[in-house]
Coordinates of N, CA and C in Angstrom, one line a residue:
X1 N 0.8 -1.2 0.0 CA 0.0 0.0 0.0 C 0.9 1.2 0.0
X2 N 0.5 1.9 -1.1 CA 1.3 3.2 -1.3 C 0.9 4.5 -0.1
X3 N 2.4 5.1 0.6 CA 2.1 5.9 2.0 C 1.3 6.9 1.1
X4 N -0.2 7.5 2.0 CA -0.5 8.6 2.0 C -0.1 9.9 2.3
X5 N 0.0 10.4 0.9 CA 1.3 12.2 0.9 C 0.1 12.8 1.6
X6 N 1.0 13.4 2.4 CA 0.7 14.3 3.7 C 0.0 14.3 4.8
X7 N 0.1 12.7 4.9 CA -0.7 12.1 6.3 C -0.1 12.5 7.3
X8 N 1.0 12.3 7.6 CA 1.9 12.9 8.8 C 1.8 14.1 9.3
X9 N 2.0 14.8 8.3 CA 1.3 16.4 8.2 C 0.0 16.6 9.0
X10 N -0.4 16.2 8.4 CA -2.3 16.1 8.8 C -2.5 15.7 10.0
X11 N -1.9 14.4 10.3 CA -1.9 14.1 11.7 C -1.8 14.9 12.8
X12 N -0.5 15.5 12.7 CA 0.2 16.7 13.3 C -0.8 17.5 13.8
X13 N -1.6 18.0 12.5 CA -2.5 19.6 12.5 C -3.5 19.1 13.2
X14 N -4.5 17.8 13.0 CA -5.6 17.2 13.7 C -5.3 17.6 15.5
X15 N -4.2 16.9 15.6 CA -3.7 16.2 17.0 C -3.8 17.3 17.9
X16 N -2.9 18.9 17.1 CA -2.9 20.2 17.7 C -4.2 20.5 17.6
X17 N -5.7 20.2 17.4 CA -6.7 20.5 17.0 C -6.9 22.0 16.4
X18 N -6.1 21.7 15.0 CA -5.7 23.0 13.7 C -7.5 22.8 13.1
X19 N -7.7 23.6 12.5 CA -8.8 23.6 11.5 C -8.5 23.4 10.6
X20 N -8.8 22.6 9.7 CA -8.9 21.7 8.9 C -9.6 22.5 7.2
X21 N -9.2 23.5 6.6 CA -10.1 24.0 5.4 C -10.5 23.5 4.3
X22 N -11.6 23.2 4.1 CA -11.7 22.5 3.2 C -11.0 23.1 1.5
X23 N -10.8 22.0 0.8 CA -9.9 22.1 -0.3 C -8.7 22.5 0.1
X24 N -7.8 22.3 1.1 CA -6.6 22.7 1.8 C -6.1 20.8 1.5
X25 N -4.4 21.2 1.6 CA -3.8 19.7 1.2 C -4.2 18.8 2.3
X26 N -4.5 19.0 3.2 CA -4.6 18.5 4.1 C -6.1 17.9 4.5
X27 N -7.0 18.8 3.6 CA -8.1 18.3 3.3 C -7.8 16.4 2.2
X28 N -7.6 17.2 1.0 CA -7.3 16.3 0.4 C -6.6 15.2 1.2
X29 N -5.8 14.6 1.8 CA -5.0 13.8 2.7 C -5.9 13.2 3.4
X30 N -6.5 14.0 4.3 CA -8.2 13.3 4.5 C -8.4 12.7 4.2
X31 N -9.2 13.0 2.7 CA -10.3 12.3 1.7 C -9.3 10.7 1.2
X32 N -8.0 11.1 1.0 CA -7.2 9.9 0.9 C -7.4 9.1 1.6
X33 N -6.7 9.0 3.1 CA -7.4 8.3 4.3 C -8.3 7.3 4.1
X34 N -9.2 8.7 4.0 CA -10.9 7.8 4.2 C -11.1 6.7 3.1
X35 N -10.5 6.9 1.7 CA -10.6 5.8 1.2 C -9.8 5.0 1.4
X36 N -9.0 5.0 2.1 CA -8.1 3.3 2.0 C -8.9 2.8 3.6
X37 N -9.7 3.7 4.2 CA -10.4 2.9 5.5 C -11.5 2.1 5.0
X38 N -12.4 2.4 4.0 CA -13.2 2.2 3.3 C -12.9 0.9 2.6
X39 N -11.5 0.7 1.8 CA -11.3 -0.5 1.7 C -11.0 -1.5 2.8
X40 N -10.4 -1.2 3.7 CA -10.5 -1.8 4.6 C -11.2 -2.7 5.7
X41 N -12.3 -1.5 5.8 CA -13.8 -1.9 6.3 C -14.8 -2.4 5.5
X42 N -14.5 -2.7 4.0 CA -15.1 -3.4 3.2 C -14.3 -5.1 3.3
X43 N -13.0 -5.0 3.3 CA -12.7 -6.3 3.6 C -12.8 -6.9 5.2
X44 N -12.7 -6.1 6.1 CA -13.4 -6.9 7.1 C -14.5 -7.2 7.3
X45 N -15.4 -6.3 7.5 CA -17.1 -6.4 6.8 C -17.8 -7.5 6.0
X46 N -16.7 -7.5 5.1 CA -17.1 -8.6 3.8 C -17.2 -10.0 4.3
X47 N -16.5 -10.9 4.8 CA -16.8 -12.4 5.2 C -16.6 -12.6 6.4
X48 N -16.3 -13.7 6.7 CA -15.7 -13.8 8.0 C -14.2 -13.8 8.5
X49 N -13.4 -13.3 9.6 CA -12.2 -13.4 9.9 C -12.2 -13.8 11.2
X50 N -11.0 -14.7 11.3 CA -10.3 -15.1 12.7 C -10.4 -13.9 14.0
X51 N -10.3 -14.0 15.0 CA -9.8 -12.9 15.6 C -8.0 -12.1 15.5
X52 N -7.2 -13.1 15.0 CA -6.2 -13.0 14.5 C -6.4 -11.7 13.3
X53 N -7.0 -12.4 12.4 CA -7.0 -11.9 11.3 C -7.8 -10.1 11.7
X54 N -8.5 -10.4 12.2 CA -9.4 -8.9 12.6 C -8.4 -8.3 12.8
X55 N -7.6 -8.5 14.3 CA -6.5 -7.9 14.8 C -5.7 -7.3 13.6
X56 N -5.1 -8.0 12.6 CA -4.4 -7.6 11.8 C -4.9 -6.1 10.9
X57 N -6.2 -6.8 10.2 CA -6.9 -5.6 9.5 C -7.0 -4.4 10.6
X58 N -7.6 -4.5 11.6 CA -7.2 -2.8 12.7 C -6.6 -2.5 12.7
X59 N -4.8 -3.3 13.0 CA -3.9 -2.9 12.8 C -3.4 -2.2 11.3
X60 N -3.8 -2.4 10.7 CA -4.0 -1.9 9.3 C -4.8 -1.0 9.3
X61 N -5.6 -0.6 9.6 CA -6.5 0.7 9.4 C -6.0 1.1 10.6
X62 N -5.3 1.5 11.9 CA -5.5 2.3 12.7 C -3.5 3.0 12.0
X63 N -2.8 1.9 11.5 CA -1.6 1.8 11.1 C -0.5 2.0 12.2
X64 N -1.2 0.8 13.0 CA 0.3 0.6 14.3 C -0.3 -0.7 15.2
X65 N 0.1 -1.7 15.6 CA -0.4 -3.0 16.1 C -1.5 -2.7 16.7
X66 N -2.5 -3.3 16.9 CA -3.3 -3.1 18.2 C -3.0 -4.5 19.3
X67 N -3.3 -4.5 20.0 CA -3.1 -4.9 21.3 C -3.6 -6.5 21.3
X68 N -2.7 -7.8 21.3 CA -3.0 -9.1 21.1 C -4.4 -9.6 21.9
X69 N -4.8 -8.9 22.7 CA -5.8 -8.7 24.0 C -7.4 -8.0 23.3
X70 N -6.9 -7.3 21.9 CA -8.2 -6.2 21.2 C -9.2 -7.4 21.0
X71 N -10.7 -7.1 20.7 CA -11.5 -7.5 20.5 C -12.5 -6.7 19.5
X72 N -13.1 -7.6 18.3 CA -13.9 -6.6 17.6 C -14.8 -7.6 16.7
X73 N -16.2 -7.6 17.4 CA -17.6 -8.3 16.2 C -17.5 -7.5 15.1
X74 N -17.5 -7.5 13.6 CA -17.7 -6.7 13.0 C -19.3 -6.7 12.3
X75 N -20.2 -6.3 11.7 CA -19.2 -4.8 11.3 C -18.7 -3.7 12.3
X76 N -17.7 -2.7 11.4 CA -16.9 -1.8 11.9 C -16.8 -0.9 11.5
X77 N -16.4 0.5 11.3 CA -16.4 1.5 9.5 C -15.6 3.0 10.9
X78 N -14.6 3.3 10.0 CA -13.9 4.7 10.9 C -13.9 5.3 9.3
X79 N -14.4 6.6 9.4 CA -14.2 7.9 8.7 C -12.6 7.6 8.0
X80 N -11.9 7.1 9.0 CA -10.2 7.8 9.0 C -9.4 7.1 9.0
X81 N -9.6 6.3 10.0 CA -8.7 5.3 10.6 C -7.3 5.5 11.5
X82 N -7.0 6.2 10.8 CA -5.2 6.4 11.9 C -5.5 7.2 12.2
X83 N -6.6 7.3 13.7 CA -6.1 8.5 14.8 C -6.8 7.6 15.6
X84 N -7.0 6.6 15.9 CA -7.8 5.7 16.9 C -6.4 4.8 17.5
X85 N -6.8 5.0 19.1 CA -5.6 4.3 19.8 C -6.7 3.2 20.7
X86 N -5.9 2.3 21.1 CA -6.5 0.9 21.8 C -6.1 0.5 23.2
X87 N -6.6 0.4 24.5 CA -5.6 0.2 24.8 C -5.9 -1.7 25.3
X88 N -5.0 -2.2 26.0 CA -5.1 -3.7 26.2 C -6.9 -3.9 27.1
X89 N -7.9 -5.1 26.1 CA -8.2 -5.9 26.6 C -9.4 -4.9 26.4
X90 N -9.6 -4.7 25.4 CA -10.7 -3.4 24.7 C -11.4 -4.3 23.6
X91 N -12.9 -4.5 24.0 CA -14.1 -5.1 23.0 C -15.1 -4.3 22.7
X92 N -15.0 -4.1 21.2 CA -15.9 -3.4 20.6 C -17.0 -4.5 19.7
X93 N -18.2 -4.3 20.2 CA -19.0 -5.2 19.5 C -19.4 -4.1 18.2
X94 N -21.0 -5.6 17.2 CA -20.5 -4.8 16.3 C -21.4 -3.6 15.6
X95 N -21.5 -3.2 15.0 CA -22.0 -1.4 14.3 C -21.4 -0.6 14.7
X96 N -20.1 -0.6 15.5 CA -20.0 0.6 15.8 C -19.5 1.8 14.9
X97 N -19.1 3.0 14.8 CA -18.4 3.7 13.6 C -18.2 5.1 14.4
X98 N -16.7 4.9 14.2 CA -16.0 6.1 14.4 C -15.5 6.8 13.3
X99 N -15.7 8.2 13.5 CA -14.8 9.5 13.1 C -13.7 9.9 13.6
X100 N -12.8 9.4 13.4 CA -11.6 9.4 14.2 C -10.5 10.5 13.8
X101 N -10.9 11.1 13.1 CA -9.9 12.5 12.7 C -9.4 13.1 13.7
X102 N -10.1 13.8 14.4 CA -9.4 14.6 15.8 C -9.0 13.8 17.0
X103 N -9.1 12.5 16.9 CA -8.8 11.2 17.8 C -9.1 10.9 18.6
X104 N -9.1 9.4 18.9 CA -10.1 8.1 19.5 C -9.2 7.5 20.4
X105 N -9.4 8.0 21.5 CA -8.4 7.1 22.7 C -9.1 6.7 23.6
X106 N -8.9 5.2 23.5 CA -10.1 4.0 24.6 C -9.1 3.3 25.2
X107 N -9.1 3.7 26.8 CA -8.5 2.7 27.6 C -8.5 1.4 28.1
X108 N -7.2 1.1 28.3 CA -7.9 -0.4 28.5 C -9.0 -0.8 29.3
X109 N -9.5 -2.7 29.0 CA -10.4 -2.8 29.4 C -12.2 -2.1 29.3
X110 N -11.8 -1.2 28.0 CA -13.3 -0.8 27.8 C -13.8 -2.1 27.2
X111 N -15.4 -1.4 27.7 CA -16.9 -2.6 26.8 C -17.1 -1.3 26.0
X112 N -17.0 -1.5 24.5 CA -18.0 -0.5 23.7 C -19.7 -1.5 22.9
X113 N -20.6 -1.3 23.4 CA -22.0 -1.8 23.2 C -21.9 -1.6 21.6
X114 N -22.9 -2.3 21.1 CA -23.5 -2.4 19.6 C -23.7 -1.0 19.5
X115 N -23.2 -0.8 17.8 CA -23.6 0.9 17.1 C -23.2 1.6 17.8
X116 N -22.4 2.1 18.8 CA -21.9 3.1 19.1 C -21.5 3.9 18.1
X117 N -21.5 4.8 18.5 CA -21.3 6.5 17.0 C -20.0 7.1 18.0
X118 N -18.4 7.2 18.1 CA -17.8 8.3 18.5 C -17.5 9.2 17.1
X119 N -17.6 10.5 17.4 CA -17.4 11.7 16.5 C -16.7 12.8 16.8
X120 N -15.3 13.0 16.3 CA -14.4 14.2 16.1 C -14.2 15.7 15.8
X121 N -15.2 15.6 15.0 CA -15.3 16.6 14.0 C -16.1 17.2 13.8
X122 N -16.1 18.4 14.1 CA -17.8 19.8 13.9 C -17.1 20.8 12.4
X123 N -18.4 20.4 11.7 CA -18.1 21.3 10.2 C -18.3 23.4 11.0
X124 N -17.4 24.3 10.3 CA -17.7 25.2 10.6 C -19.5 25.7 10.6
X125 N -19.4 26.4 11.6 CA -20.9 27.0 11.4 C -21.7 27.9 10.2
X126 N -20.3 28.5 9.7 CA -20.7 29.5 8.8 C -20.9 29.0 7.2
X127 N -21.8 29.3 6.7 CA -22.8 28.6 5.7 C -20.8 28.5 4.5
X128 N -20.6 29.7 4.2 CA -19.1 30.4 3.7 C -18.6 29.2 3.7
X129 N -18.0 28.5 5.2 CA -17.1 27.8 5.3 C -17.4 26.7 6.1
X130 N -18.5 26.2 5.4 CA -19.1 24.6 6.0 C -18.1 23.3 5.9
X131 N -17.2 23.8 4.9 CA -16.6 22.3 4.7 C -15.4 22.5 5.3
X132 N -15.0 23.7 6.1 CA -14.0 23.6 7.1 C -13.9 22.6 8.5
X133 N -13.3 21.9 9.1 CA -13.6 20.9 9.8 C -12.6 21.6 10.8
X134 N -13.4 21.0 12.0 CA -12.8 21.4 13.5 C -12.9 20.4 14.1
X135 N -11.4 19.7 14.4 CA -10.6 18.4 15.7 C -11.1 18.6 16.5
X136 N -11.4 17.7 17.4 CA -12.0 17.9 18.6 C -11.1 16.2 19.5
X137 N -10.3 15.8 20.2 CA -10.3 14.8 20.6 C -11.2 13.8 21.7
X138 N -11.5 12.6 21.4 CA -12.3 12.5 22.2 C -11.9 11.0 23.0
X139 N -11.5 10.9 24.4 CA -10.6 10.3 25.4 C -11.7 9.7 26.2
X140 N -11.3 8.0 26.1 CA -12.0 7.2 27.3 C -11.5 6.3 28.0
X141 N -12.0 6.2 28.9 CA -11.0 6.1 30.5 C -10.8 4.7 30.4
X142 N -10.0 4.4 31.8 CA -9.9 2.7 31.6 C -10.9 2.1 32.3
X143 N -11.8 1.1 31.6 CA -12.9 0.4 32.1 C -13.9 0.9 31.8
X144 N -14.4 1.7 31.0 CA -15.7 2.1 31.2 C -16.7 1.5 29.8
X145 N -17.4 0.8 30.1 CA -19.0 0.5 29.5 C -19.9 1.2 29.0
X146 N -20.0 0.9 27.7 CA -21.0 1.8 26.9 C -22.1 0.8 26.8
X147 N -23.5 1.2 26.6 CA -24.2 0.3 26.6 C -25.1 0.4 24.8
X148 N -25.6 -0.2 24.1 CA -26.0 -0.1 23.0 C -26.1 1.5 22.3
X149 N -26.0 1.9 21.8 CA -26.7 3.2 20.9 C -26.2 4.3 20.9
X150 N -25.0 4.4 22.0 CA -24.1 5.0 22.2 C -23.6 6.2 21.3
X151 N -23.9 7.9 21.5 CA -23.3 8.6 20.6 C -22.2 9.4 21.6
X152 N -21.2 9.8 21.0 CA -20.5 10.6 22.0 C -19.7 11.7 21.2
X153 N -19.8 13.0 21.7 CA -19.7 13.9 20.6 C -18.3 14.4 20.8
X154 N -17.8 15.6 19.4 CA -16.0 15.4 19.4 C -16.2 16.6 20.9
X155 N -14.7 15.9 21.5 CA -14.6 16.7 22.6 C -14.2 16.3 23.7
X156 N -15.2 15.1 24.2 CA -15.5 14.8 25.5 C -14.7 13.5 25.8
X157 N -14.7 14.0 27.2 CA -13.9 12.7 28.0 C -14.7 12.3 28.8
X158 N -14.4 11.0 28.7 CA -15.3 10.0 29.8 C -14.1 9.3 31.1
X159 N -14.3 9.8 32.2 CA -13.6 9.1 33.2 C -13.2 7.8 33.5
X160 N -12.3 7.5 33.7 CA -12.2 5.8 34.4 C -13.4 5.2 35.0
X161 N -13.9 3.4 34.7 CA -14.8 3.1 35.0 C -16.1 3.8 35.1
X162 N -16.3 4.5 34.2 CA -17.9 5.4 33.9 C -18.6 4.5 33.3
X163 N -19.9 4.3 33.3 CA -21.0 3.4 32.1 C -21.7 5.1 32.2
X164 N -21.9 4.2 30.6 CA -22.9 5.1 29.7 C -23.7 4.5 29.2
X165 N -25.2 4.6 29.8 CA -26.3 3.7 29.4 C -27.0 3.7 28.1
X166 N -27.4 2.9 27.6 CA -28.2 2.4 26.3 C -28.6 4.0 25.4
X167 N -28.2 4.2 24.4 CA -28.9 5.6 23.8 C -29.2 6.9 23.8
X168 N -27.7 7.0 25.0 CA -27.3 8.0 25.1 C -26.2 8.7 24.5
X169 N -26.7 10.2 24.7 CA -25.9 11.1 23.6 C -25.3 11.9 24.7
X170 N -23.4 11.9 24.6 CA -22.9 12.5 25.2 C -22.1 13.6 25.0
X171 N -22.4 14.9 25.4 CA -22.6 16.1 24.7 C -21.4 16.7 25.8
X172 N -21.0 16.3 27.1 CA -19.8 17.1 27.7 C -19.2 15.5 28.5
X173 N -18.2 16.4 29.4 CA -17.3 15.3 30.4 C -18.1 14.4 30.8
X174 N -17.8 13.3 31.1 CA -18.3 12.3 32.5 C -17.4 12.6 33.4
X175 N -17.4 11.9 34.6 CA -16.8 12.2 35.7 C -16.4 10.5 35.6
X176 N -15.3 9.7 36.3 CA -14.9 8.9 37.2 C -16.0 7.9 37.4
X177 N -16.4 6.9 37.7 CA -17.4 6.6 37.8 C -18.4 6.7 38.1
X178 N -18.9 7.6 37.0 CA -20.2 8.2 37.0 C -20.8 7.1 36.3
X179 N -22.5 6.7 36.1 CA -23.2 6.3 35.5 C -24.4 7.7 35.0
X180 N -24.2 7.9 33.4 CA -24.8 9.0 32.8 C -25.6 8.4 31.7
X181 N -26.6 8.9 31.9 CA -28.4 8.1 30.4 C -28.6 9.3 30.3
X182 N -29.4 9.6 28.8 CA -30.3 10.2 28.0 C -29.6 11.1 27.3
X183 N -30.6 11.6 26.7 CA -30.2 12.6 25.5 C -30.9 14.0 25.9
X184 N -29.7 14.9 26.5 CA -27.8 14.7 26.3 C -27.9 14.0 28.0
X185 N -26.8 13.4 27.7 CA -26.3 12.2 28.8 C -26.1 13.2 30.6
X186 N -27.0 12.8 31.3 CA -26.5 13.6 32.6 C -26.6 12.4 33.8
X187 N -25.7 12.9 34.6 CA -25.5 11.8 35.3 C -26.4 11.3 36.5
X188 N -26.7 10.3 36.8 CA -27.8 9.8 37.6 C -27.4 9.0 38.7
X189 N -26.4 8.5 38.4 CA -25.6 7.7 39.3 C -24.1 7.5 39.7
X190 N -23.5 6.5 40.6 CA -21.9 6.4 40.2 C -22.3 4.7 40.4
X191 N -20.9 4.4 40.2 CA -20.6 2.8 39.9 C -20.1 2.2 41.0
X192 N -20.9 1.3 42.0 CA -20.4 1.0 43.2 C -19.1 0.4 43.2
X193 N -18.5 0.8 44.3 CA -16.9 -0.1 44.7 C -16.9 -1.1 44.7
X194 N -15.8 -1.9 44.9 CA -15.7 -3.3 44.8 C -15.2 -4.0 43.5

């Protein structure tokens, strides 16, 4: 697979959460990306694979090993692919789909529930400059449980051991073991000790 010119670059600009202009090289670099994730998530998607073999394809779209411990039902589908980090003993079941441009950091030991939606990226507000994109990183702690339907918007961190219940939309921080439901996600509970 031939390297994408100006991924490095891009990464860079994402990571500093730079704005992103559309028709800028770095746009383009993007759009690159997303098609070789697209093949990707078409070949894992497409039949069945070992868990070996999964592991490998992630490792391939995220473009750095993932963790011999990763877990993933597919289907799967990332906008991007290389800005998603893993950490050990992380199961993602399957529909889920990430926008991983402004980046996806799950610590170890997460549960991510069916169809979860994480998202990166807010297009400018101004009608002008809609196809400008704005990074947003979005960080989750170690252990924490998402439960089915899961959206979590670019930005937000979720604390160590937090659950996030069934179909909810997470619009700022969680705390630490918080337990947070609805749309937008507010917290109702914490996660007993033990």
């Amino acid at each position: 697979m031939a390297k994408i010119q100006g991924l490095d670059e891009l990464l860079t600009a994402l990571n500093a959460g730079e704005t992103i202009p559309g028709g800028s090289p770095h746009h383009a670099a993007m759009h690159a990306a997303s098609q070789e994730s697209l093949r990707i998530a078409a070949e894992l998607n497409g039949r069945y694979h070992s868990p070996a073999e999964v592991r490998a394809l992630m490792s391939e779209l995220t473009g750095h090993p993932v963790p011999e411990s990763f877990q993933l039902f597919p289907p799967f589908s990332a906008d991007f692919g290389k800005n998603i980090r893993f950490g050990d003993d992380v199961f993602i079941n399957s529909g889920c789909r990430f926008q991983d441009q402004g980046g996806i950091e799950i610590g170890a030991g997460c549960l991510i529930g069916h169809n979860a939606v994480i998202t990166t990226l807010n297009h400018d507000m101004l009608p002008s400059r809609r196809a400008d994109m704005h990074p947003a990183r979005v960080v989750i702690g170690l252990g924490v449980w998402f439960g089915a339907n899961v959206t979590v918007l670019p930005g937000v961190r979720i604390g160590d051991g937090a659950v996030v219940g069934a179909g909810s939309v997470v619009t700022k921080d969680v705390p630490a073991g918080a337990v947070v439901v609805g749309v937008p996600a507010k917290q109702v509970g914490t996660v007993p000790e033990g």
